[in-house]
């Protein structure tokens, strides 16, 4: 996608880091599938050289620049994220209000400032919108994969997971 010029000044250059984080998004308790082609970067269809998804693995973000925020990652795949709303690439927006709220857990800890958070290597990020209790949000955290450590070379691949050769589109 096009560069987001106002934010780029706060980020390091492409290649200033190489980190991976697991994430999952749940809208009204249903997990969104980011392994779909329209969210993936590849050599013929780069999304962002700073942060992206690839190899049809929709649960691991690949971060290649320091300071890149969660909000920027979602912009790179056509979504939006701020402290009260998340919006899909289909222009459907879900905002905190009434009984519904947007919640984010990173490694089991609730985030207050979603938009400026910069994912760290091996983070496990659960994002949920809906009428969810703290216990339900914690349950979503338990559904986040642990594949980032495989990509970062810090753990063995779990049974049934075959690590593709990383084909970044920097």
mmCIF file of C-alpha atoms in Angstrom:
data_model
loop_
_atom_site.group_PDB
_atom_site.id
_atom_site.type_symbol
_atom_site.label_atom_id
_atom_site.label_comp_id
_atom_site.label_asym_id
_atom_site.label_seq_id
_atom_site.Cartn_x
_atom_site.Cartn_y
_atom_site.Cartn_z
ATOM 1 C CA UNK A 1 0.000 0.000 0.000
ATOM 2 C CA UNK A 2 0.964 3.645 -0.106
ATOM 3 C CA UNK A 3 3.313 4.949 2.594
ATOM 4 C CA UNK A 4 1.710 6.711 5.557
ATOM 5 C CA UNK A 5 3.965 9.768 5.440
ATOM 6 C CA UNK A 6 3.060 11.456 8.774
ATOM 7 C CA UNK A 7 3.952 8.307 10.712
ATOM 8 C CA UNK A 8 7.064 7.256 8.816
ATOM 9 C CA UNK A 9 9.280 9.861 10.498
ATOM 10 C CA UNK A 10 8.795 8.109 13.848
ATOM 11 C CA UNK A 11 9.884 4.711 12.500
ATOM 12 C CA UNK A 12 13.320 3.336 11.803
ATOM 13 C CA UNK A 13 14.359 2.459 8.272
ATOM 14 C CA UNK A 14 13.328 -0.839 6.696
ATOM 15 C CA UNK A 15 15.809 -3.404 7.982
ATOM 16 C CA UNK A 16 16.445 -1.642 11.317
ATOM 17 C CA UNK A 17 14.964 -4.673 13.109
ATOM 18 C CA UNK A 18 13.615 -8.119 12.298
ATOM 19 C CA UNK A 19 11.019 -9.201 14.836
ATOM 20 C CA UNK A 20 7.884 -11.310 14.853
ATOM 21 C CA UNK A 21 4.713 -11.159 16.939
ATOM 22 C CA UNK A 22 1.654 -13.401 17.067
ATOM 23 C CA UNK A 23 -1.756 -11.748 16.918
ATOM 24 C CA UNK A 24 -5.434 -12.535 16.555
ATOM 25 C CA UNK A 25 -8.480 -10.306 16.091
ATOM 26 C CA UNK A 26 -11.889 -11.372 17.392
ATOM 27 C CA UNK A 27 -15.007 -9.459 16.338
ATOM 28 C CA UNK A 28 -18.039 -10.509 18.384
ATOM 29 C CA UNK A 29 -16.139 -13.686 19.393
ATOM 30 C CA UNK A 30 -15.310 -14.712 15.798
ATOM 31 C CA UNK A 31 -11.631 -14.783 14.815
ATOM 32 C CA UNK A 32 -10.792 -12.837 11.646
ATOM 33 C CA UNK A 33 -8.812 -14.707 8.970
ATOM 34 C CA UNK A 34 -5.753 -12.678 8.005
ATOM 35 C CA UNK A 35 -4.264 -15.536 5.966
ATOM 36 C CA UNK A 36 -6.418 -14.443 3.028
ATOM 37 C CA UNK A 37 -4.508 -13.282 -0.042
ATOM 38 C CA UNK A 38 -5.573 -9.633 0.260
ATOM 39 C CA UNK A 39 -3.656 -9.266 3.564
ATOM 40 C CA UNK A 40 -0.446 -10.945 2.417
ATOM 41 C CA UNK A 41 2.703 -9.346 1.057
ATOM 42 C CA UNK A 42 4.818 -11.073 -1.538
ATOM 43 C CA UNK A 43 7.306 -10.031 -4.175
ATOM 44 C CA UNK A 44 4.560 -9.319 -6.695
ATOM 45 C CA UNK A 45 2.249 -7.558 -4.241
ATOM 46 C CA UNK A 46 4.130 -5.799 -1.429
ATOM 47 C CA UNK A 47 2.016 -4.215 1.306
ATOM 48 C CA UNK A 48 4.737 -2.595 3.420
ATOM 49 C CA UNK A 49 8.457 -3.145 3.786
ATOM 50 C CA UNK A 50 8.196 -2.031 7.416
ATOM 51 C CA UNK A 51 5.652 -4.552 8.720
ATOM 52 C CA UNK A 52 3.594 -7.197 6.955
ATOM 53 C CA UNK A 53 2.159 -10.696 6.746
ATOM 54 C CA UNK A 54 3.343 -13.316 4.290
ATOM 55 C CA UNK A 55 3.458 -17.018 3.394
ATOM 56 C CA UNK A 56 -0.314 -17.250 4.020
ATOM 57 C CA UNK A 57 0.321 -17.225 7.769
ATOM 58 C CA UNK A 58 -2.247 -14.744 9.045
ATOM 59 C CA UNK A 59 -1.276 -14.902 12.706
ATOM 60 C CA UNK A 60 2.343 -13.657 12.656
ATOM 61 C CA UNK A 61 3.275 -10.091 11.822
ATOM 62 C CA UNK A 62 6.793 -9.504 10.519
ATOM 63 C CA UNK A 63 8.280 -6.216 11.719
ATOM 64 C CA UNK A 64 11.286 -4.832 9.826
ATOM 65 C CA UNK A 65 11.551 -1.297 11.264
ATOM 66 C CA UNK A 66 11.910 -0.029 14.798
ATOM 67 C CA UNK A 67 9.026 1.964 16.217
ATOM 68 C CA UNK A 68 6.379 0.570 13.842
ATOM 69 C CA UNK A 69 3.050 0.701 15.653
ATOM 70 C CA UNK A 70 0.159 -1.720 15.807
ATOM 71 C CA UNK A 71 -1.969 1.011 14.225
ATOM 72 C CA UNK A 72 0.416 1.261 11.268
ATOM 73 C CA UNK A 73 0.407 -2.511 10.838
ATOM 74 C CA UNK A 74 -3.382 -2.497 10.546
ATOM 75 C CA UNK A 75 -3.272 0.406 8.062
ATOM 76 C CA UNK A 76 -0.859 -1.634 5.949
ATOM 77 C CA UNK A 77 -3.501 -4.360 5.543
ATOM 78 C CA UNK A 78 -6.356 -1.919 4.957
ATOM 79 C CA UNK A 79 -7.735 -1.820 8.513
ATOM 80 C CA UNK A 80 -7.876 0.953 11.072
ATOM 81 C CA UNK A 81 -7.120 0.924 14.800
ATOM 82 C CA UNK A 82 -7.219 3.596 17.464
ATOM 83 C CA UNK A 83 -7.878 3.533 21.203
ATOM 84 C CA UNK A 84 -11.641 3.088 20.842
ATOM 85 C CA UNK A 85 -12.309 1.646 17.371
ATOM 86 C CA UNK A 86 -11.193 -1.018 14.958
ATOM 87 C CA UNK A 87 -12.321 -0.956 11.330
ATOM 88 C CA UNK A 88 -12.079 -3.664 8.714
ATOM 89 C CA UNK A 89 -10.975 -3.463 5.102
ATOM 90 C CA UNK A 90 -14.694 -3.671 4.272
ATOM 91 C CA UNK A 91 -15.194 -0.264 5.971
ATOM 92 C CA UNK A 92 -17.087 -1.730 8.915
ATOM 93 C CA UNK A 93 -16.165 0.081 12.120
ATOM 94 C CA UNK A 94 -16.539 -1.299 15.636
ATOM 95 C CA UNK A 95 -16.236 1.278 18.429
ATOM 96 C CA UNK A 96 -16.420 1.114 22.185
ATOM 97 C CA UNK A 97 -19.895 2.105 23.329
ATOM 98 C CA UNK A 98 -22.813 0.690 25.286
ATOM 99 C CA UNK A 99 -21.946 -2.833 26.396
ATOM 100 C CA UNK A 100 -19.429 -3.404 23.607
ATOM 101 C CA UNK A 101 -15.795 -2.462 23.911
ATOM 102 C CA UNK A 102 -12.459 -2.859 22.203
ATOM 103 C CA UNK A 103 -9.870 -4.637 24.304
ATOM 104 C CA UNK A 104 -6.275 -5.603 23.649
ATOM 105 C CA UNK A 105 -4.088 -7.921 25.674
ATOM 106 C CA UNK A 106 -0.363 -8.216 25.022
ATOM 107 C CA UNK A 107 1.195 -11.196 26.750
ATOM 108 C CA UNK A 108 -1.771 -11.230 29.138
ATOM 109 C CA UNK A 109 -1.548 -7.533 30.060
ATOM 110 C CA UNK A 110 -4.292 -5.082 29.023
ATOM 111 C CA UNK A 111 -3.121 -2.193 26.842
ATOM 112 C CA UNK A 112 -4.544 1.259 27.391
ATOM 113 C CA UNK A 113 -2.934 3.002 24.398
ATOM 114 C CA UNK A 114 -3.506 0.714 21.429
ATOM 115 C CA UNK A 115 -2.568 2.979 18.578
ATOM 116 C CA UNK A 116 0.988 3.835 19.638
ATOM 117 C CA UNK A 117 2.012 0.380 20.835
ATOM 118 C CA UNK A 118 4.995 -1.033 18.932
ATOM 119 C CA UNK A 119 4.905 -4.852 18.899
ATOM 120 C CA UNK A 120 7.966 -6.545 20.346
ATOM 121 C CA UNK A 121 9.604 -9.791 19.295
ATOM 122 C CA UNK A 122 7.546 -12.787 20.504
ATOM 123 C CA UNK A 123 4.544 -10.709 21.648
ATOM 124 C CA UNK A 124 1.213 -12.502 21.736
ATOM 125 C CA UNK A 125 -1.482 -9.927 20.971
ATOM 126 C CA UNK A 126 -5.220 -10.546 21.350
ATOM 127 C CA UNK A 127 -7.580 -7.884 20.044
ATOM 128 C CA UNK A 128 -11.275 -8.311 20.743
ATOM 129 C CA UNK A 129 -14.359 -6.251 20.116
ATOM 130 C CA UNK A 130 -17.728 -7.093 21.625
ATOM 131 C CA UNK A 131 -19.505 -7.560 24.919
ATOM 132 C CA UNK A 132 -16.584 -9.509 26.389
ATOM 133 C CA UNK A 133 -15.742 -9.975 30.042
ATOM 134 C CA UNK A 134 -12.129 -9.867 31.226
ATOM 135 C CA UNK A 135 -12.267 -13.661 31.433
ATOM 136 C CA UNK A 136 -13.453 -13.942 27.820
ATOM 137 C CA UNK A 137 -10.684 -11.591 26.686
ATOM 138 C CA UNK A 138 -8.177 -13.775 28.534
ATOM 139 C CA UNK A 139 -9.659 -16.776 26.723
ATOM 140 C CA UNK A 140 -9.026 -15.057 23.390
ATOM 141 C CA UNK A 141 -5.409 -14.475 24.478
ATOM 142 C CA UNK A 142 -5.138 -18.247 24.900
ATOM 143 C CA UNK A 143 -6.115 -18.729 21.247
ATOM 144 C CA UNK A 144 -3.253 -16.598 19.903
ATOM 145 C CA UNK A 145 -0.644 -18.790 18.202
ATOM 146 C CA UNK A 146 2.944 -19.071 19.376
ATOM 147 C CA UNK A 147 4.578 -19.243 15.951
ATOM 148 C CA UNK A 148 6.554 -15.993 16.222
ATOM 149 C CA UNK A 149 9.260 -17.737 18.235
ATOM 150 C CA UNK A 150 9.706 -20.222 15.384
ATOM 151 C CA UNK A 151 10.182 -17.380 12.867
ATOM 152 C CA UNK A 152 12.585 -15.662 15.284
ATOM 153 C CA UNK A 153 14.567 -18.895 15.712
ATOM 154 C CA UNK A 154 13.948 -19.038 19.452
ATOM 155 C CA UNK A 155 11.901 -22.254 19.656
ATOM 156 C CA UNK A 156 11.182 -25.433 17.741
ATOM 157 C CA UNK A 157 8.195 -25.602 15.432
ATOM 158 C CA UNK A 158 5.196 -27.305 17.065
ATOM 159 C CA UNK A 159 3.942 -30.564 15.590
ATOM 160 C CA UNK A 160 2.094 -29.912 12.353
ATOM 161 C CA UNK A 161 3.635 -26.474 11.736
ATOM 162 C CA UNK A 162 6.098 -26.274 8.905
ATOM 163 C CA UNK A 163 8.045 -23.044 8.776
ATOM 164 C CA UNK A 164 8.174 -21.740 5.218
ATOM 165 C CA UNK A 165 11.377 -20.112 4.059
ATOM 166 C CA UNK A 166 10.833 -16.498 4.950
ATOM 167 C CA UNK A 167 10.100 -14.619 1.755
ATOM 168 C CA UNK A 168 9.853 -11.010 2.852
ATOM 169 C CA UNK A 169 8.956 -8.362 0.331
ATOM 170 C CA UNK A 170 11.112 -5.573 1.746
#
